[in-house]
Amino acid sequence: MEFGSKYVYMKTADEDEEIEIDDGAMQKLSLDLKSKNEDEQVCLLDILDTAGQAEFSALREQYMRESQAFVIVYAINNKNSFQEALDIHTLALRMQQVSSVPAILCGNKSDLDSERQVPTDEAEKEATARGMAFLETSAKTGANIQEAFETLIKRTPRYGSEYKIAVLGSGGVGKSSVIIRFTQDMFVSDYDPTIEDSFRKTINVKGIPKDMLSPKPKEPPAMKKRKSAGFFKNPFGSLKGRGAVSHGAAAAPPPPPPPSRPSAPSRRGPKKIQKTKKTDGNIILVSLGTLENDPQIMTGDAVKCSNCPAILSHVSEVGSGESTKRPWKCEFCDHQNEVDMTDEEIPKESQVDFLVDAAPEASSDSEFTMATDKPQSQAEVVLYCIDVSSSMGAQTALPQLQAEWYALRQSNITSVSRLDCIKQAVQRQLDFHEIETPEKKAGLVPFGSIIKFLFERTSQVDFRSVANNVDELLKLGQEYARTETLKPLSENAETLKGQVKNLGLAGCTALGPALTLAVGFLSKLPGSEIVLCTDGLPNEGVGSLPRDPGFYDKIGEIAKNQQTTISVIGIQTGQEYEIETVSKAAAITGGNINLLNPHELSAKMREITQDVVVATNVEVTALLHPYLCFVSVKADVNNKSVAKCTLGNVHKNTELTFRFQRKAEFKDVEVPSLPFQIQVHYTTKDGRRLLRVLTEKRETTVDRDQMETNLNIPVVGATAMKESAALAQRGDLVGAKMYLKQNQMMSRNCVLKASFNEEASSAYLNYEQQAVEMYDEMDDEDLPEMNRQANMAKYQKEKGLVKMTAAGAGKKGIIKARSKPMSSLHQAKYYSYE
Ligand SMILES: Nc1nc2c(ncn2[C@@H]2O[C@H](COP(=O)(O)OP(=O)(O)OP(=O)(O)O)[C@@H](O)[C@H]2O)c(=O)[nH]1
C-alpha cells in the first residue's frame, strides 16, 4: 500500500480552495535542473532498451528515427555481434538522414577476455572511422559503464536537461545488463530477451564541451516525436498511422513520418477558464502483483471487529488480560471487542496473510474430467482464437528499415500477410511454452466461416444452427470440453505447430461464435486465458458488427465470472471502431488489448505471456476511518468509508487506486493519525484461498503546504493519469484535461517547495513528460473525439507507470529482474530463429 502524500490531508470537499485553470495546451513547466557545481550539468536520461532479436526488430525503425543518441553494444566474445553493431550504426545514420550521429560503441563483456573474438584495436579503429566514441565495458563488473553514458552525453547537443537515448545491438550482448548496471548498479545473470523497456536516471556530468551546451537553436527531430519512457508501447498509437498496409499489393514504401505538430493550438477558440477545487495527495495505491509472492501465513484465523469490517492488525492495541478475554478497541470504529488470542497471534507486520481455504483435493469425479491423468490446475490452459477469414490475407509492407535489414541479410522479403504474422507469432509462443511451461495445455481455435478446435485432434464445430444464440454456443463449448482432449505441450507441441502452419484462409468472420465457444470450453478451468488474434471485422453470428455491439460486454462479463482472461491482439486496419468494440470483452476481464502493426505481433504475444495471472477470484475491500470517505469509487451505499471491488483475475501489473477525503460531518474533529486497511481475498495458483490484510497508520495535517511538500509524485502522477484517462473515456475530455493540469501544478509545487530535491524533481519531470504527451493526445484536433477517448485506454491500463515514474532510476529493471532463468535449450532455440 502506497500513499499519495506522507500526510492525510484533513480538508473536506467544501473547505479547500478553488483554482482557475485554462484549457489551453499543457505546457511543460520549465523546471531548470541546476547542479550546485558550475561546470556540471544535470542530465535526465530517458533510456530505451530495445529488442536484440530480429523477431522484434520492426520497432527499430522508430527508435532509430527518434532518438538523440545511441549506445551500440556488441559482445567482445561474439564476432557476429560486432558486425551487426556496425550495420546498426549504418542504419541509424540512414534513418536519421545524417552523416554522423551521437553514438558510442561498447564492446561489452570485457570480463570474458579469455573468450575474446573482437580485438580491442580493431573495434576502436572502426568506431573512430565512423565518428563514434568507443569503450569496452562489463555489465558484470561495472567497468566503464558510467563512463560510457557520460562520454555519450558529452557528444550529444543539449536541448534542455533531457536526453533520449536508445541502446541497440544484437540479442544477448548485454544491452539490458548494461542499463541495469548503470541505473541500479546491479547485475542480472539470467537471460530473458527484451521486447522493449524504458529506464530513467538523472546524473551530473562534468565538462560537457561548450559547443554541445549551446547547440544551434534548431530542435532535433528526435525530441518531439519519441514517446517518453513507459509510453513507447503504444497499442493505440498506431491510429495515427505506423507502417503501411496494402491489400494484396506489392510492397509500398512506408509513409513519411508525420510532421510534428506545432505546440500552440491553432484552431481552438479563446482559452476557456474553468474553476475547480484543488486536488490533493489523499490517494492509496495497491499493487496487486505482489500477490504472487510467497504469502507469510499467520497461524489461526483473522480476528474481525464485531462492529465493522476491520481486522485486527499490527496497529491494533490489544490490552493484556486473561488470554481468552483481551480487550481490543477497534481503531476504525472504537468498538470495544474482547478477543481470544495469544501475543504470537497478533500480527507484527503491515502485511499478513490468512488461510481461508486449503487447496481443494484433485478429484476424479469432477464434472469435467480432462483426458490427462493430472488434475487440471490453475492457469494451465491458453486458447489461441485465430481469425483466418479472408481479410487476414491482406499484405502488409515491411517497414523500410526492416526491409533494408533483410536485404542486408540477403533475403528479399518485402511484405507479409496478417495471417503469416499470426502464424509465426503463435508458433513462437508454443515454442516458448513448450520449454518454459511444458505442462501447460494449449489449443487453437481458428475461425472464419467455419470454426475448428485444433487440440490433440481436429474437430470442426457444427455451430451454424446456434450461431446467433450465446447460451447455446456456451453450452456447445462446454460439451466439447467433455469430449475434447487438451494434452500438455510436452506431448503435443509439434502437432499443434504443424496445425498452425497449415492454417488457410476461410471466408467470413464468425468471431463472436468462436469466442463464445472458447469461453464455454473454459468454463470449468478458472485462471485460463484466451488470446484473440483478429483484424476485427466480425460479420457472422453473435457479435456481428455493427448489428450486435452489446455482445462484447456480455461475453466479457461471462468470462470474468468464470475467471477466464481474454486478451485481444488486433491488427491495425483503419477500422478501429470494430476492434475497439471487440476489445470491450478483454477490458472487462482485465486482459490486454493491443492494436498493432502485424510486425509487432510476436512481441505482443510474448508480452501477454509475460504478464501472467498471479491470482484469481480476487476481491478487494478497502477500509477508511469513519472520519473519511471515498471519492469517486463505488463505496458501500450505507457506509462511504468501505469500498469493495471484485477483480477476477489479477496480473503482475494490476494496480488499484483509491481517493479519499474528510467527511463534512467530522469537520472539526482533531485527530493526530488515522488507520487504513486493505483486505484482499484471493485464490493462489496452487488453489489456496487466502486473505491478505494490509494495514497502515498515517499522520494527519490540515496544512496544505505540509501535505504538498510530502507528496509521493509517482503515486500522484500514476493516479492522475489513470483517472484522467477514465474521465476522457467517459467522454469528458475537458474535465480530464483540467484534472491532469491540476495534478501537474500540485506536483510542481511539491518540487518547488522541496527546494529542488533531486529525487522529487526527477520524478516530477518524468511525470510531466508523460502527462504532456497524454494531454496532447486528448487535445489532438486532427483525431475524431471518439478516437481520442479510445486512445486513453492505454493510459488507464498502462503498466508499470509507478515504477517508471519512481524517482531516479526507473525501477522497472528490478521488476524485470528475472525470477526464472531461461533454459539453455530455450536460448539455443531462440538464437536459431531466422
Ligand atoms: N560475463 C558477462 N555476462 C554478461 C555481461 N552483460 C550481460 N551478460 C549476460 O549476457 C546475457 C544477455 O544479457 P542481456 O542484458 O539480457 O542481453 P540483451 O542484449 O539485453 O539481450 P536481448 O534482450 O535479447 O536484446 C545474460 O545472461 C547476462 O547475464 C557482461 O558484461 N559480462
PDB file of C-alpha atoms in Angstrom, residues 49-185:
ATOM      1  CA  ASP A  49      16.269  -0.785 -24.041  1.00  0.00           C
ATOM      2  CA  THR A  50      15.465  -2.326 -27.380  1.00  0.00           C
ATOM      3  CA  ALA A  51      14.914  -5.806 -28.666  1.00  0.00           C
ATOM      4  CA  GLY A  52      18.017  -7.523 -29.906  1.00  0.00           C
ATOM      5  CA  GLN A  53      16.285 -10.360 -31.636  1.00  0.00           C
ATOM      6  CA  ALA A  54      15.322  -9.923 -35.275  1.00  0.00           C
ATOM      7  CA  GLU A  55      11.884 -11.136 -34.223  1.00  0.00           C
ATOM      8  CA  PHE A  56      11.262  -7.782 -32.640  1.00  0.00           C
ATOM      9  CA  SER A  57      13.173  -5.591 -34.987  1.00  0.00           C
ATOM     10  CA  ALA A  58      10.164  -3.883 -36.576  1.00  0.00           C
ATOM     11  CA  LEU A  59      10.321  -1.289 -33.872  1.00  0.00           C
ATOM     12  CA  ARG A  60      13.898  -0.399 -34.536  1.00  0.00           C
ATOM     13  CA  GLU A  61      12.914   1.947 -37.297  1.00  0.00           C
ATOM     14  CA  GLN A  62      11.132   4.086 -34.808  1.00  0.00           C
ATOM     15  CA  TYR A  63      13.921   4.087 -32.241  1.00  0.00           C
ATOM     16  CA  MET A  64      16.439   4.993 -34.832  1.00  0.00           C
ATOM     17  CA  ARG A  65      14.499   7.901 -36.175  1.00  0.00           C
ATOM     18  CA  GLU A  66      13.518   9.314 -32.877  1.00  0.00           C
ATOM     19  CA  SER A  67      16.435   9.007 -30.507  1.00  0.00           C
ATOM     20  CA  GLN A  68      19.001  11.707 -29.909  1.00  0.00           C
ATOM     21  CA  ALA A  69      21.908   9.457 -29.114  1.00  0.00           C
ATOM     22  CA  PHE A  70      22.832   5.783 -29.274  1.00  0.00           C
ATOM     23  CA  VAL A  71      24.690   3.265 -27.224  1.00  0.00           C
ATOM     24  CA  ILE A  72      25.539   0.485 -29.672  1.00  0.00           C
ATOM     25  CA  VAL A  73      26.554  -2.688 -27.925  1.00  0.00           C
ATOM     26  CA  TYR A  74      28.339  -5.830 -29.078  1.00  0.00           C
ATOM     27  CA  ALA A  75      29.892  -8.595 -27.029  1.00  0.00           C
ATOM     28  CA  ILE A  76      33.689  -8.927 -27.288  1.00  0.00           C
ATOM     29  CA  ASN A  77      33.285 -12.703 -27.412  1.00  0.00           C
ATOM     30  CA  ASN A  78      30.936 -12.635 -30.395  1.00  0.00           C
ATOM     31  CA  LYS A  79      32.294 -11.565 -33.778  1.00  0.00           C
ATOM     32  CA  ASN A  80      28.864 -11.548 -35.411  1.00  0.00           C
ATOM     33  CA  SER A  81      27.502  -9.137 -32.854  1.00  0.00           C
ATOM     34  CA  PHE A  82      30.327  -6.739 -33.729  1.00  0.00           C
ATOM     35  CA  GLN A  83      29.432  -6.820 -37.408  1.00  0.00           C
ATOM     36  CA  GLU A  84      25.787  -6.332 -36.551  1.00  0.00           C
ATOM     37  CA  ALA A  85      26.646  -3.336 -34.341  1.00  0.00           C
ATOM     38  CA  LEU A  86      28.337  -1.688 -37.304  1.00  0.00           C
ATOM     39  CA  ASP A  87      25.348  -2.430 -39.529  1.00  0.00           C
ATOM     40  CA  ILE A  88      23.070  -0.914 -36.916  1.00  0.00           C
ATOM     41  CA  HIS A  89      25.157   2.243 -36.908  1.00  0.00           C
ATOM     42  CA  THR A  90      24.909   2.454 -40.681  1.00  0.00           C
ATOM     43  CA  LEU A  91      21.141   2.105 -40.497  1.00  0.00           C
ATOM     44  CA  ALA A  92      20.863   4.712 -37.762  1.00  0.00           C
ATOM     45  CA  LEU A  93      22.635   7.216 -39.983  1.00  0.00           C
ATOM     46  CA  ARG A  94      20.379   6.311 -42.878  1.00  0.00           C
ATOM     47  CA  MET A  95      17.231   6.577 -40.803  1.00  0.00           C
ATOM     48  CA  GLN A  96      18.131   9.983 -39.463  1.00  0.00           C
ATOM     49  CA  GLN A  97      19.464  11.056 -42.866  1.00  0.00           C
ATOM     50  CA  VAL A  98      22.633  12.438 -41.376  1.00  0.00           C
ATOM     51  CA  SER A  99      26.309  11.726 -41.821  1.00  0.00           C
ATOM     52  CA  SER A 100      27.069  11.462 -38.135  1.00  0.00           C
ATOM     53  CA  VAL A 101      25.064  10.872 -35.006  1.00  0.00           C
ATOM     54  CA  PRO A 102      25.965  10.994 -31.311  1.00  0.00           C
ATOM     55  CA  ALA A 103      26.897   7.392 -30.542  1.00  0.00           C
ATOM     56  CA  ILE A 104      29.203   5.225 -28.521  1.00  0.00           C
ATOM     57  CA  LEU A 105      30.248   1.724 -29.500  1.00  0.00           C
ATOM     58  CA  CYS A 106      30.506  -0.501 -26.438  1.00  0.00           C
ATOM     59  CA  GLY A 107      32.417  -3.765 -26.501  1.00  0.00           C
ATOM     60  CA  ASN A 108      30.598  -5.410 -23.622  1.00  0.00           C
ATOM     61  CA  LYS A 109      31.516  -8.487 -21.569  1.00  0.00           C
ATOM     62  CA  SER A 110      35.107  -7.265 -21.254  1.00  0.00           C
ATOM     63  CA  ASP A 111      35.393  -9.593 -18.262  1.00  0.00           C
ATOM     64  CA  LEU A 112      35.334 -12.507 -20.706  1.00  0.00           C
ATOM     65  CA  ASP A 113      38.720 -11.633 -22.181  1.00  0.00           C
ATOM     66  CA  SER A 114      39.706 -15.276 -22.487  1.00  0.00           C
ATOM     67  CA  GLU A 115      36.861 -15.815 -24.984  1.00  0.00           C
ATOM     68  CA  ARG A 116      37.602 -12.669 -26.956  1.00  0.00           C
ATOM     69  CA  GLN A 117      36.785 -12.726 -30.679  1.00  0.00           C
ATOM     70  CA  VAL A 118      36.969  -8.983 -31.366  1.00  0.00           C
ATOM     71  CA  PRO A 119      40.378  -7.330 -30.828  1.00  0.00           C
ATOM     72  CA  THR A 120      40.177  -4.004 -28.996  1.00  0.00           C
ATOM     73  CA  ASP A 121      42.237  -2.062 -31.514  1.00  0.00           C
ATOM     74  CA  GLU A 122      40.168  -3.297 -34.450  1.00  0.00           C
ATOM     75  CA  ALA A 123      36.943  -2.176 -32.771  1.00  0.00           C
ATOM     76  CA  GLU A 124      38.406   1.155 -31.728  1.00  0.00           C
ATOM     77  CA  LYS A 125      39.646   1.814 -35.261  1.00  0.00           C
ATOM     78  CA  GLU A 126      36.212   1.102 -36.721  1.00  0.00           C
ATOM     79  CA  ALA A 127      34.493   3.302 -34.146  1.00  0.00           C
ATOM     80  CA  THR A 128      36.858   6.211 -34.792  1.00  0.00           C
ATOM     81  CA  ALA A 129      36.465   5.905 -38.532  1.00  0.00           C
ATOM     82  CA  ARG A 130      32.711   6.117 -38.086  1.00  0.00           C
ATOM     83  CA  GLY A 131      32.841   9.044 -35.684  1.00  0.00           C
ATOM     84  CA  MET A 132      31.684   7.012 -32.700  1.00  0.00           C
ATOM     85  CA  ALA A 133      33.185   7.034 -29.231  1.00  0.00           C
ATOM     86  CA  PHE A 134      34.457   3.663 -28.058  1.00  0.00           C
ATOM     87  CA  LEU A 135      34.804   1.849 -24.759  1.00  0.00           C
ATOM     88  CA  GLU A 136      34.988  -1.724 -23.630  1.00  0.00           C
ATOM     89  CA  THR A 137      32.527  -2.308 -20.814  1.00  0.00           C
ATOM     90  CA  SER A 138      31.432  -5.019 -18.464  1.00  0.00           C
ATOM     91  CA  ALA A 139      27.958  -5.037 -17.037  1.00  0.00           C
ATOM     92  CA  LYS A 140      29.148  -7.820 -14.789  1.00  0.00           C
ATOM     93  CA  THR A 141      31.970  -5.909 -13.079  1.00  0.00           C
ATOM     94  CA  GLY A 142      30.625  -2.433 -13.797  1.00  0.00           C
ATOM     95  CA  ALA A 143      33.790  -1.473 -15.704  1.00  0.00           C
ATOM     96  CA  ASN A 144      33.314   1.649 -17.851  1.00  0.00           C
ATOM     97  CA  ILE A 145      29.516   1.603 -17.616  1.00  0.00           C
ATOM     98  CA  GLN A 146      29.071   5.053 -16.056  1.00  0.00           C
ATOM     99  CA  GLU A 147      31.869   6.356 -18.278  1.00  0.00           C
ATOM    100  CA  ALA A 148      30.106   5.125 -21.404  1.00  0.00           C
ATOM    101  CA  PHE A 149      26.970   7.145 -20.699  1.00  0.00           C
ATOM    102  CA  GLU A 150      28.937  10.226 -19.655  1.00  0.00           C
ATOM    103  CA  THR A 151      31.061  10.030 -22.787  1.00  0.00           C
ATOM    104  CA  LEU A 152      27.911   9.860 -24.875  1.00  0.00           C
ATOM    105  CA  ILE A 153      26.337  12.857 -23.115  1.00  0.00           C
ATOM    106  CA  LYS A 154      29.441  14.915 -23.817  1.00  0.00           C
ATOM    107  CA  ARG A 155      28.960  14.254 -27.534  1.00  0.00           C
ATOM    108  CA  THR A 156      25.247  14.997 -27.612  1.00  0.00           C
ATOM    109  CA  PRO A 157      23.875  18.500 -28.245  1.00  0.00           C
ATOM    110  CA  ARG A 158      21.987  19.653 -25.157  1.00  0.00           C
ATOM    111  CA  TYR A 159      18.418  20.858 -25.648  1.00  0.00           C
ATOM    112  CA  GLY A 160      17.151  21.084 -22.075  1.00  0.00           C
ATOM    113  CA  SER A 161      18.078  18.587 -19.412  1.00  0.00           C
ATOM    114  CA  GLU A 162      16.512  15.575 -21.093  1.00  0.00           C
ATOM    115  CA  TYR A 163      18.398  13.145 -23.331  1.00  0.00           C
ATOM    116  CA  LYS A 164      16.651  10.417 -25.271  1.00  0.00           C
ATOM    117  CA  ILE A 165      18.989   7.518 -25.713  1.00  0.00           C
ATOM    118  CA  ALA A 166      18.431   4.181 -27.423  1.00  0.00           C
ATOM    119  CA  VAL A 167      20.569   1.185 -26.594  1.00  0.00           C
ATOM    120  CA  LEU A 168      20.913  -1.042 -29.635  1.00  0.00           C
ATOM    121  CA  GLY A 169      22.738  -4.226 -30.554  1.00  0.00           C
ATOM    122  CA  SER A 170      22.198  -7.920 -31.269  1.00  0.00           C
ATOM    123  CA  GLY A 171      20.382 -10.228 -28.914  1.00  0.00           C
ATOM    124  CA  GLY A 172      22.207 -11.334 -25.801  1.00  0.00           C
ATOM    125  CA  VAL A 173      25.127  -8.885 -25.985  1.00  0.00           C
ATOM    126  CA  GLY A 174      24.159  -7.362 -22.645  1.00  0.00           C
ATOM    127  CA  LYS A 175      22.099  -4.274 -23.520  1.00  0.00           C
ATOM    128  CA  SER A 176      19.683  -4.766 -20.651  1.00  0.00           C
ATOM    129  CA  SER A 177      22.502  -5.690 -18.315  1.00  0.00           C
ATOM    130  CA  VAL A 178      24.434  -2.529 -19.186  1.00  0.00           C
ATOM    131  CA  ILE A 179      21.364  -0.400 -18.478  1.00  0.00           C
ATOM    132  CA  ILE A 180      20.507  -2.165 -15.251  1.00  0.00           C
ATOM    133  CA  ARG A 181      24.101  -1.817 -14.080  1.00  0.00           C
ATOM    134  CA  PHE A 182      24.011   1.885 -14.935  1.00  0.00           C
ATOM    135  CA  THR A 183      20.609   2.674 -13.431  1.00  0.00           C
ATOM    136  CA  GLN A 184      20.553   0.328 -10.459  1.00  0.00           C
ATOM    137  CA  ASP A 185      24.123  -0.786 -10.016  1.00  0.00           C
TER     138      ASP A 185
END
